[in-house]
Amino acid sequence: MIWVVPLGIFIHELGHAIPTVLINHGEAKVRIGFGPKLFQIEIGKLHLYIHAIFFLGGHTESRHPYRISHWREAMVTLSGPLMNLVFFFLLYLWLEEGNTFLWFNLYLSVVNLIPFYWKGKYSDGYRFFHILLNRQLHKTT
């Protein structure tokens, strides 16, 4: 599990970062873990920070040169769980069914699509429905 969890989280956060950089022309900061920073890698507008407790969570922050549309924001939000789902299907074709990494990617995809808010943090599903709700509110006002 020491490599399964951080790698699954990295795949998920990269799913948010790639469309941010390529489609929205923004800057993405991917943080894996928490605590003291061990190292960082910068590739163009993608900044990756690995922290000492790297196996417990991750987060992607993004900055854009202009206001992005609700559609693009929703796309970036869903790209994390979608990336885990794509990895699940690809791994399913090549690995044995009992592989932990295979099932952890499916777990991350499904759990992140469930809308929930807990201790100041919210899931991708929560953020997606919030984006949709705000879009509907803007249409009716």
CSV table of N, CA, C and O in Angstrom, one decimal, residues 4-122:
chain,number,residue,atom,x,y,z
A,4,VAL,N,0.9,2.1,-3.7
A,4,VAL,CA,-0.4,2.0,-4.3
A,4,VAL,C,-1.2,3.4,-4.1
A,4,VAL,O,-1.7,4.0,-5.0
A,5,VAL,N,-1.3,3.8,-2.8
A,5,VAL,CA,-2.0,5.0,-2.5
A,5,VAL,C,-1.4,6.2,-3.1
A,5,VAL,O,-2.2,7.0,-3.8
A,6,PRO,N,-0.2,6.5,-2.9
A,6,PRO,CA,0.4,7.8,-3.5
A,6,PRO,C,0.3,7.8,-5.0
A,6,PRO,O,0.1,8.8,-5.6
A,7,LEU,N,0.6,6.6,-5.6
A,7,LEU,CA,0.5,6.6,-7.1
A,7,LEU,C,-0.9,6.8,-7.6
A,7,LEU,O,-1.1,7.5,-8.6
A,8,GLY,N,-1.9,6.2,-6.9
A,8,GLY,CA,-3.3,6.4,-7.3
A,8,GLY,C,-3.7,7.9,-7.1
A,8,GLY,O,-4.4,8.5,-8.0
A,9,ILE,N,-3.3,8.5,-6.0
A,9,ILE,CA,-3.6,9.9,-5.8
A,9,ILE,C,-2.9,10.8,-6.8
A,9,ILE,O,-3.5,11.7,-7.3
A,10,PHE,N,-1.6,10.4,-7.2
A,10,PHE,CA,-0.9,11.2,-8.2
A,10,PHE,C,-1.6,11.1,-9.5
A,10,PHE,O,-1.8,12.2,-10.2
A,11,ILE,N,-2.1,10.0,-9.9
A,11,ILE,CA,-2.9,9.8,-11.2
A,11,ILE,C,-4.1,10.7,-11.1
A,11,ILE,O,-4.4,11.4,-12.1
A,12,HIS,N,-4.8,10.7,-10.0
A,12,HIS,CA,-6.0,11.5,-9.8
A,12,HIS,C,-5.7,13.0,-10.0
A,12,HIS,O,-6.4,13.7,-10.7
A,13,GLU,N,-4.7,13.4,-9.2
A,13,GLU,CA,-4.4,14.9,-9.3
A,13,GLU,C,-3.9,15.3,-10.6
A,13,GLU,O,-4.1,16.4,-11.1
A,14,LEU,N,-3.1,14.4,-11.3
A,14,LEU,CA,-2.7,14.7,-12.6
A,14,LEU,C,-3.9,14.8,-13.6
A,14,LEU,O,-3.8,15.6,-14.5
A,15,GLY,N,-4.9,14.1,-13.3
A,15,GLY,CA,-6.1,14.2,-14.1
A,15,GLY,C,-6.7,15.6,-14.0
A,15,GLY,O,-7.3,16.1,-15.0
A,16,HIS,N,-6.6,16.3,-12.9
A,16,HIS,CA,-7.1,17.6,-12.7
A,16,HIS,C,-6.1,18.6,-13.4
A,16,HIS,O,-6.5,19.6,-14.0
A,17,ALA,N,-4.8,18.3,-13.2
A,17,ALA,CA,-3.7,19.3,-13.7
A,17,ALA,C,-3.6,19.3,-15.2
A,17,ALA,O,-3.4,20.4,-15.7
A,18,ILE,N,-3.7,18.2,-15.9
A,18,ILE,CA,-3.5,18.2,-17.3
A,18,ILE,C,-4.5,19.1,-18.1
A,18,ILE,O,-4.0,20.0,-18.9
A,19,PRO,N,-5.8,19.0,-17.9
A,19,PRO,CA,-6.7,19.9,-18.6
A,19,PRO,C,-6.5,21.4,-18.1
A,19,PRO,O,-6.7,22.3,-18.9
A,20,THR,N,-6.1,21.6,-16.9
A,20,THR,CA,-5.8,23.0,-16.4
A,20,THR,C,-4.7,23.6,-17.2
A,20,THR,O,-4.9,24.7,-17.7
A,21,VAL,N,-3.7,22.9,-17.4
A,21,VAL,CA,-2.5,23.4,-18.2
A,21,VAL,C,-2.8,23.5,-19.7
A,21,VAL,O,-2.5,24.5,-20.3
A,22,LEU,N,-3.3,22.4,-20.2
A,22,LEU,CA,-3.4,22.3,-21.7
A,22,LEU,C,-4.6,23.0,-22.3
A,22,LEU,O,-4.5,23.6,-23.3
A,23,ILE,N,-5.8,22.9,-21.6
A,23,ILE,CA,-7.0,23.4,-22.2
A,23,ILE,C,-7.3,24.8,-21.6
A,23,ILE,O,-7.7,25.7,-22.4
A,24,ASN,N,-7.1,25.0,-20.3
A,24,ASN,CA,-7.4,26.3,-19.7
A,24,ASN,C,-6.3,27.3,-19.7
A,24,ASN,O,-6.4,28.4,-19.2
A,25,HIS,N,-5.1,26.8,-20.2
A,25,HIS,CA,-3.9,27.6,-20.2
A,25,HIS,C,-3.6,28.2,-18.8
A,25,HIS,O,-3.1,29.3,-18.7
A,26,GLY,N,-3.8,27.4,-17.8
A,26,GLY,CA,-3.6,27.9,-16.4
A,26,GLY,C,-2.3,27.2,-15.9
A,26,GLY,O,-1.6,26.5,-16.6
A,27,GLU,N,-2.1,27.6,-14.6
A,27,GLU,CA,-0.9,27.0,-13.9
A,27,GLU,C,-1.5,26.0,-12.9
A,27,GLU,O,-2.5,26.3,-12.2
A,28,ALA,N,-0.9,24.8,-12.7
A,28,ALA,CA,-1.4,23.8,-11.8
A,28,ALA,C,-0.3,23.5,-10.8
A,28,ALA,O,0.8,23.2,-11.2
A,29,LYS,N,-0.7,23.5,-9.5
A,29,LYS,CA,0.2,23.0,-8.4
A,29,LYS,C,-0.4,21.8,-7.9
A,29,LYS,O,-1.5,21.8,-7.3
A,30,VAL,N,0.3,20.7,-8.0
A,30,VAL,CA,-0.2,19.4,-7.5
A,30,VAL,C,0.6,19.1,-6.3
A,30,VAL,O,1.9,19.1,-6.3
A,31,ARG,N,-0.1,18.9,-5.2
A,31,ARG,CA,0.5,18.5,-3.9
A,31,ARG,C,0.1,17.1,-3.5
A,31,ARG,O,-1.1,16.8,-3.4
A,32,ILE,N,1.1,16.3,-3.3
A,32,ILE,CA,0.9,14.9,-2.8
A,32,ILE,C,1.3,14.8,-1.4
A,32,ILE,O,2.5,15.0,-1.1
A,33,GLY,N,0.4,14.5,-0.5
A,33,GLY,CA,0.7,14.4,0.9
A,33,GLY,C,0.6,15.7,1.7
A,33,GLY,O,0.1,16.7,1.2
A,34,PHE,N,1.2,15.7,2.9
A,34,PHE,CA,1.2,16.9,3.7
A,34,PHE,C,2.5,16.8,4.6
A,34,PHE,O,3.2,15.8,4.6
A,35,GLY,N,2.7,17.9,5.3
A,35,GLY,CA,3.9,17.9,6.1
A,35,GLY,C,5.0,18.6,5.4
A,35,GLY,O,4.8,19.3,4.4
A,36,PRO,N,6.3,18.5,5.9
A,36,PRO,CA,7.4,19.2,5.2
A,36,PRO,C,7.5,18.7,3.7
A,36,PRO,O,7.3,17.6,3.4
A,37,LYS,N,7.9,19.7,2.9
A,37,LYS,CA,8.1,19.4,1.5
A,37,LYS,C,9.4,18.6,1.3
A,37,LYS,O,10.4,19.1,1.7
A,38,LEU,N,9.3,17.5,0.6
A,38,LEU,CA,10.5,16.7,0.3
A,38,LEU,C,11.2,17.2,-0.9
A,38,LEU,O,12.4,17.4,-0.9
A,39,PHE,N,10.4,17.4,-2.0
A,39,PHE,CA,11.0,17.9,-3.2
A,39,PHE,C,9.9,18.5,-4.1
A,39,PHE,O,8.7,18.2,-3.9
A,40,GLN,N,10.3,19.2,-5.1
A,40,GLN,CA,9.4,19.7,-6.1
A,40,GLN,C,9.9,19.6,-7.5
A,40,GLN,O,11.2,19.6,-7.7
A,41,ILE,N,9.0,19.4,-8.5
A,41,ILE,CA,9.4,19.3,-9.9
A,41,ILE,C,8.5,20.3,-10.6
A,41,ILE,O,7.3,20.4,-10.4
A,42,GLU,N,9.1,21.1,-11.5
A,42,GLU,CA,8.4,22.0,-12.3
A,42,GLU,C,8.6,21.7,-13.8
A,42,GLU,O,9.7,21.7,-14.2
A,43,ILE,N,7.5,21.5,-14.5
A,43,ILE,CA,7.5,21.3,-15.9
A,43,ILE,C,6.6,22.3,-16.6
A,43,ILE,O,5.3,22.1,-16.5
A,44,GLY,N,7.1,23.4,-17.1
A,44,GLY,CA,6.3,24.4,-17.6
A,44,GLY,C,5.4,25.0,-16.5
A,44,GLY,O,5.8,25.5,-15.5
A,45,LYS,N,4.1,24.9,-16.8
A,45,LYS,CA,3.1,25.5,-15.9
A,45,LYS,C,2.6,24.4,-14.9
A,45,LYS,O,1.7,24.7,-14.1
A,46,LEU,N,3.2,23.2,-14.9
A,46,LEU,CA,2.8,22.2,-13.9
A,46,LEU,C,3.9,22.1,-12.8
A,46,LEU,O,5.1,22.0,-13.1
A,47,HIS,N,3.4,22.3,-11.6
A,47,HIS,CA,4.3,22.3,-10.4
A,47,HIS,C,3.9,21.1,-9.5
A,47,HIS,O,2.8,21.1,-9.1
A,48,LEU,N,4.8,20.2,-9.3
A,48,LEU,CA,4.5,19.0,-8.4
A,48,LEU,C,5.3,19.1,-7.1
A,48,LEU,O,6.5,19.3,-7.2
A,49,TYR,N,4.6,19.0,-6.0
A,49,TYR,CA,5.2,19.1,-4.7
A,49,TYR,C,4.9,17.7,-4.0
A,49,TYR,O,3.8,17.3,-3.8
A,50,ILE,N,6.0,17.1,-3.5
A,50,ILE,CA,5.8,15.8,-2.8
A,50,ILE,C,6.2,16.1,-1.3
A,50,ILE,O,7.3,16.7,-1.1
A,51,HIS,N,5.3,15.8,-0.4
A,51,HIS,CA,5.5,16.1,1.0
A,51,HIS,C,5.8,14.8,1.8
A,51,HIS,O,5.6,13.7,1.3
A,52,ALA,N,6.3,15.0,3.0
A,52,ALA,CA,6.9,13.9,3.8
A,52,ALA,C,5.8,12.8,4.0
A,52,ALA,O,6.1,11.6,3.9
A,53,ILE,N,4.6,13.1,4.3
A,53,ILE,CA,3.6,12.1,4.5
A,53,ILE,C,2.8,12.0,3.2
A,53,ILE,O,1.7,12.4,3.1
A,54,PHE,N,3.5,11.4,2.2
A,54,PHE,CA,3.0,11.4,0.8
A,54,PHE,C,1.9,10.4,0.6
A,54,PHE,O,1.3,10.4,-0.5
A,55,PHE,N,1.6,9.5,1.5
A,55,PHE,CA,0.6,8.5,1.2
A,55,PHE,C,-0.8,8.9,1.8
A,55,PHE,O,-1.7,8.0,1.8
A,56,LEU,N,-1.0,10.1,2.2
A,56,LEU,CA,-2.3,10.5,2.8
A,56,LEU,C,-2.8,11.8,2.0
A,56,LEU,O,-2.7,12.9,2.5
A,57,GLY,N,-3.4,11.6,0.9
A,57,GLY,CA,-4.1,12.7,0.2
A,57,GLY,C,-3.3,13.5,-0.7
A,57,GLY,O,-2.1,13.3,-0.8
A,58,GLY,N,-4.0,14.3,-1.5
A,58,GLY,CA,-3.4,15.2,-2.5
A,58,GLY,C,-4.4,16.3,-2.8
A,58,GLY,O,-5.5,16.3,-2.4
A,59,HIS,N,-3.9,17.3,-3.5
A,59,HIS,CA,-4.7,18.4,-3.8
A,59,HIS,C,-4.1,19.1,-5.0
A,59,HIS,O,-2.8,19.2,-5.2
A,60,THR,N,-4.9,19.6,-5.9
A,60,THR,CA,-4.4,20.4,-7.1
A,60,THR,C,-5.0,21.8,-7.0
A,60,THR,O,-6.2,22.0,-6.8
A,61,GLU,N,-4.2,22.8,-7.0
A,61,GLU,CA,-4.6,24.2,-7.1
A,61,GLU,C,-4.3,24.7,-8.5
A,61,GLU,O,-3.4,24.3,-9.1
A,62,SER,N,-5.2,25.5,-9.0
A,62,SER,CA,-5.0,26.1,-10.3
A,62,SER,C,-5.2,27.6,-10.3
A,62,SER,O,-6.0,28.1,-9.6
A,63,ARG,N,-4.5,28.2,-11.2
A,63,ARG,CA,-4.6,29.7,-11.5
A,63,ARG,C,-4.7,29.8,-13.0
A,63,ARG,O,-4.0,29.2,-13.7
A,64,HIS,N,-5.6,30.7,-13.4
A,64,HIS,CA,-5.9,30.9,-14.8
A,64,HIS,C,-5.7,32.4,-15.1
A,64,HIS,O,-6.0,33.2,-14.3
A,65,PRO,N,-5.2,32.6,-16.3
A,65,PRO,CA,-5.0,34.0,-16.7
A,65,PRO,C,-6.3,34.8,-17.0
A,65,PRO,O,-6.4,36.0,-17.1
A,66,TYR,N,-7.5,34.1,-17.0
A,66,TYR,CA,-8.8,34.6,-17.3
A,66,TYR,C,-9.8,33.8,-16.6
A,66,TYR,O,-9.5,32.7,-16.2
A,67,ARG,N,-11.0,34.3,-16.5
A,67,ARG,CA,-12.1,33.5,-15.9
A,67,ARG,C,-12.5,32.4,-16.8
A,67,ARG,O,-12.7,32.6,-18.0
A,68,ILE,N,-12.5,31.2,-16.3
A,68,ILE,CA,-12.9,30.0,-17.1
A,68,ILE,C,-14.4,29.8,-17.0
A,68,ILE,O,-15.1,30.1,-16.0
A,69,SER,N,-14.9,29.2,-18.1
A,69,SER,CA,-16.4,28.9,-18.1
A,69,SER,C,-16.8,27.8,-17.2
A,69,SER,O,-15.9,27.0,-16.7
A,70,HIS,N,-18.1,27.7,-16.9
A,70,HIS,CA,-18.6,26.6,-16.0
A,70,HIS,C,-18.3,25.3,-16.6
A,70,HIS,O,-17.9,24.3,-15.9
A,71,TRP,N,-18.4,25.2,-17.9
A,71,TRP,CA,-18.1,24.0,-18.6
A,71,TRP,C,-16.7,23.5,-18.4
A,71,TRP,O,-16.4,22.3,-18.1
A,72,ARG,N,-15.7,24.4,-18.6
A,72,ARG,CA,-14.3,24.1,-18.4
A,72,ARG,C,-14.0,23.7,-16.9
A,72,ARG,O,-13.2,22.8,-16.7
A,73,GLU,N,-14.6,24.5,-16.0
A,73,GLU,CA,-14.4,24.2,-14.6
A,73,GLU,C,-14.9,22.8,-14.2
A,73,GLU,O,-14.3,22.0,-13.5
A,74,ALA,N,-16.1,22.5,-14.8
A,74,ALA,CA,-16.7,21.1,-14.5
A,74,ALA,C,-15.8,20.0,-15.2
A,74,ALA,O,-15.6,19.0,-14.6
A,75,MET,N,-15.2,20.3,-16.3
A,75,MET,CA,-14.4,19.3,-17.0
A,75,MET,C,-13.1,19.1,-16.1
A,75,MET,O,-12.7,17.9,-16.0
A,76,VAL,N,-12.5,20.1,-15.6
A,76,VAL,CA,-11.3,19.9,-14.8
A,76,VAL,C,-11.7,19.2,-13.5
A,76,VAL,O,-11.0,18.3,-13.1
A,77,THR,N,-12.8,19.5,-12.9
A,77,THR,CA,-13.3,18.8,-11.7
A,77,THR,C,-13.5,17.3,-12.0
A,77,THR,O,-13.1,16.5,-11.1
A,78,LEU,N,-14.1,16.9,-13.1
A,78,LEU,CA,-14.4,15.5,-13.3
A,78,LEU,C,-13.2,14.8,-13.9
A,78,LEU,O,-13.2,13.5,-13.9
A,79,SER,N,-12.2,15.5,-14.3
A,79,SER,CA,-11.0,14.8,-15.0
A,79,SER,C,-10.2,14.0,-14.0
A,79,SER,O,-9.6,13.0,-14.4
A,80,GLY,N,-10.2,14.3,-12.7
A,80,GLY,CA,-9.5,13.5,-11.7
A,80,GLY,C,-10.1,12.1,-11.6
A,80,GLY,O,-9.4,11.1,-11.8
A,81,PRO,N,-11.4,12.0,-11.2
A,81,PRO,CA,-12.0,10.7,-11.2
A,81,PRO,C,-12.0,10.0,-12.5
A,81,PRO,O,-11.9,8.7,-12.5
A,82,LEU,N,-12.2,10.7,-13.6
A,82,LEU,CA,-12.1,10.1,-14.9
A,82,LEU,C,-10.8,9.4,-15.2
A,82,LEU,O,-10.7,8.3,-15.7
A,83,MET,N,-9.7,10.1,-14.8
A,83,MET,CA,-8.4,9.6,-15.0
A,83,MET,C,-8.2,8.3,-14.2
A,83,MET,O,-7.6,7.3,-14.8
A,84,ASN,N,-8.7,8.2,-13.0
A,84,ASN,CA,-8.6,7.0,-12.2
A,84,ASN,C,-9.4,5.9,-12.9
A,84,ASN,O,-9.0,4.7,-12.9
A,85,LEU,N,-10.6,6.2,-13.4
A,85,LEU,CA,-11.4,5.2,-14.1
A,85,LEU,C,-10.8,4.7,-15.3
A,85,LEU,O,-10.8,3.5,-15.6
A,86,VAL,N,-10.1,5.6,-16.1
A,86,VAL,CA,-9.4,5.1,-17.3
A,86,VAL,C,-8.3,4.2,-16.9
A,86,VAL,O,-8.1,3.1,-17.5
A,87,PHE,N,-7.5,4.5,-15.8
A,87,PHE,CA,-6.5,3.6,-15.4
A,87,PHE,C,-7.0,2.3,-14.9
A,87,PHE,O,-6.4,1.2,-15.2
A,88,PHE,N,-8.2,2.3,-14.2
A,88,PHE,CA,-8.8,1.1,-13.8
A,88,PHE,C,-9.1,0.2,-15.0
A,88,PHE,O,-8.7,-1.0,-15.0
A,89,PHE,N,-9.7,0.7,-16.1
A,89,PHE,CA,-10.0,-0.1,-17.2
A,89,PHE,C,-8.8,-0.6,-18.0
A,89,PHE,O,-8.7,-1.7,-18.4
A,90,LEU,N,-7.8,0.3,-18.1
A,90,LEU,CA,-6.5,-0.2,-18.7
A,90,LEU,C,-5.8,-1.3,-17.9
A,90,LEU,O,-5.3,-2.3,-18.5
A,91,LEU,N,-5.8,-1.1,-16.6
A,91,LEU,CA,-5.1,-2.1,-15.8
A,91,LEU,C,-5.9,-3.4,-15.7
A,91,LEU,O,-5.4,-4.5,-15.6
A,92,TYR,N,-7.2,-3.3,-15.8
A,92,TYR,CA,-8.1,-4.5,-15.8
A,92,TYR,C,-7.8,-5.4,-17.0
A,92,TYR,O,-7.8,-6.6,-16.9
A,93,LEU,N,-7.4,-4.7,-18.1
A,93,LEU,CA,-7.0,-5.5,-19.3
A,93,LEU,C,-5.7,-6.2,-19.2
A,93,LEU,O,-5.5,-7.3,-19.8
A,94,TRP,N,-4.8,-5.7,-18.4
A,94,TRP,CA,-3.4,-6.3,-18.3
A,94,TRP,C,-3.1,-7.0,-17.0
A,94,TRP,O,-2.1,-7.7,-17.0
A,95,LEU,N,-3.7,-6.6,-15.9
A,95,LEU,CA,-3.4,-7.2,-14.6
A,95,LEU,C,-4.4,-8.2,-14.1
A,95,LEU,O,-5.5,-8.2,-14.6
A,96,GLU,N,-4.0,-9.0,-13.2
A,96,GLU,CA,-4.9,-9.9,-12.6
A,96,GLU,C,-5.9,-9.2,-11.7
A,96,GLU,O,-5.7,-8.1,-11.2
A,97,GLU,N,-7.1,-9.8,-11.6
A,97,GLU,CA,-8.2,-9.1,-10.9
A,97,GLU,C,-7.9,-8.8,-9.4
A,97,GLU,O,-8.5,-7.8,-8.9
A,98,GLY,N,-7.1,-9.5,-8.8
A,98,GLY,CA,-6.8,-9.3,-7.4
A,98,GLY,C,-5.8,-8.2,-7.1
A,98,GLY,O,-5.4,-7.9,-6.0
A,99,ASN,N,-5.3,-7.5,-8.1
A,99,ASN,CA,-4.3,-6.4,-8.0
A,99,ASN,C,-4.9,-5.2,-7.2
A,99,ASN,O,-5.9,-4.6,-7.6
A,100,THR,N,-4.2,-4.8,-6.1
A,100,THR,CA,-4.7,-3.8,-5.3
A,100,THR,C,-4.7,-2.4,-6.0
A,100,THR,O,-5.6,-1.6,-5.8
A,101,PHE,N,-3.7,-2.2,-6.8
A,101,PHE,CA,-3.6,-0.9,-7.6
A,101,PHE,C,-4.8,-0.7,-8.5
A,101,PHE,O,-5.4,0.3,-8.6
A,102,LEU,N,-5.2,-1.8,-9.1
A,102,LEU,CA,-6.4,-1.8,-10.0
A,102,LEU,C,-7.6,-1.3,-9.3
A,102,LEU,O,-8.3,-0.4,-9.7
A,103,TRP,N,-7.9,-2.0,-8.1
A,103,TRP,CA,-9.1,-1.7,-7.4
A,103,TRP,C,-9.0,-0.3,-6.7
A,103,TRP,O,-10.1,0.3,-6.5
A,104,PHE,N,-7.9,0.1,-6.3
A,104,PHE,CA,-7.7,1.4,-5.6
A,104,PHE,C,-8.1,2.5,-6.6
A,104,PHE,O,-8.7,3.5,-6.2
A,105,ASN,N,-7.7,2.4,-7.9
A,105,ASN,CA,-8.1,3.4,-8.9
A,105,ASN,C,-9.6,3.5,-9.0
A,105,ASN,O,-10.2,4.5,-9.1
A,106,LEU,N,-10.3,2.3,-9.0
A,106,LEU,CA,-11.7,2.3,-9.1
A,106,LEU,C,-12.3,3.0,-7.8
A,106,LEU,O,-13.2,3.8,-7.9
A,107,TYR,N,-11.8,2.6,-6.7
A,107,TYR,CA,-12.2,3.2,-5.4
A,107,TYR,C,-12.1,4.7,-5.5
A,107,TYR,O,-13.1,5.5,-5.1
A,108,LEU,N,-10.9,5.3,-5.9
A,108,LEU,CA,-10.7,6.7,-5.9
A,108,LEU,C,-11.7,7.4,-6.9
A,108,LEU,O,-12.3,8.4,-6.6
A,109,SER,N,-12.0,6.7,-8.0
A,109,SER,CA,-12.9,7.3,-9.0
A,109,SER,C,-14.3,7.4,-8.4
A,109,SER,O,-14.9,8.5,-8.4
A,110,VAL,N,-14.8,6.3,-7.8
A,110,VAL,CA,-16.2,6.3,-7.3
A,110,VAL,C,-16.3,7.2,-6.1
A,110,VAL,O,-17.3,8.0,-6.0
A,111,VAL,N,-15.5,7.1,-5.1
A,111,VAL,CA,-15.6,7.9,-3.9
A,111,VAL,C,-15.5,9.4,-4.2
A,111,VAL,O,-16.2,10.1,-3.6
A,112,ASN,N,-14.6,9.8,-5.1
A,112,ASN,CA,-14.5,11.2,-5.4
A,112,ASN,C,-15.7,11.7,-6.2
A,112,ASN,O,-15.9,12.9,-6.2
A,113,LEU,N,-16.5,10.9,-6.8
A,113,LEU,CA,-17.7,11.3,-7.5
A,113,LEU,C,-18.9,11.5,-6.5
A,113,LEU,O,-19.9,12.2,-6.8
A,114,ILE,N,-18.8,10.9,-5.3
A,114,ILE,CA,-19.9,11.1,-4.3
A,114,ILE,C,-19.8,12.5,-3.7
A,114,ILE,O,-18.7,12.9,-3.3
A,115,PRO,N,-20.9,13.3,-3.8
A,115,PRO,CA,-20.8,14.6,-3.3
A,115,PRO,C,-20.8,14.6,-1.8
A,115,PRO,O,-21.8,14.2,-1.1
A,116,PHE,N,-19.7,15.1,-1.2
A,116,PHE,CA,-19.7,15.2,0.3
A,116,PHE,C,-18.7,16.4,0.7
A,116,PHE,O,-17.8,16.7,-0.1
A,117,TYR,N,-18.9,16.9,1.8
A,117,TYR,CA,-18.1,18.0,2.4
A,117,TYR,C,-17.8,17.6,3.8
A,117,TYR,O,-18.7,17.2,4.6
A,118,TRP,N,-16.5,17.6,4.1
A,118,TRP,CA,-16.0,17.1,5.4
A,118,TRP,C,-14.8,17.9,5.9
A,118,TRP,O,-13.8,17.9,5.2
A,119,LYS,N,-14.9,18.5,7.1
A,119,LYS,CA,-13.9,19.2,7.7
A,119,LYS,C,-13.2,20.2,6.7
A,119,LYS,O,-12.0,20.3,6.6
A,120,GLY,N,-14.0,21.0,6.1
A,120,GLY,CA,-13.5,22.1,5.2
A,120,GLY,C,-13.0,21.6,3.8
A,120,GLY,O,-12.5,22.4,3.1
A,121,LYS,N,-13.2,20.3,3.6
A,121,LYS,CA,-12.8,19.8,2.3
A,121,LYS,C,-14.0,19.2,1.6
A,121,LYS,O,-14.9,18.6,2.2
A,122,TYR,N,-14.0,19.2,0.3
A,122,TYR,CA,-15.1,18.7,-0.5
A,122,TYR,C,-14.6,17.8,-1.6
A,122,TYR,O,-13.5,18.0,-2.1
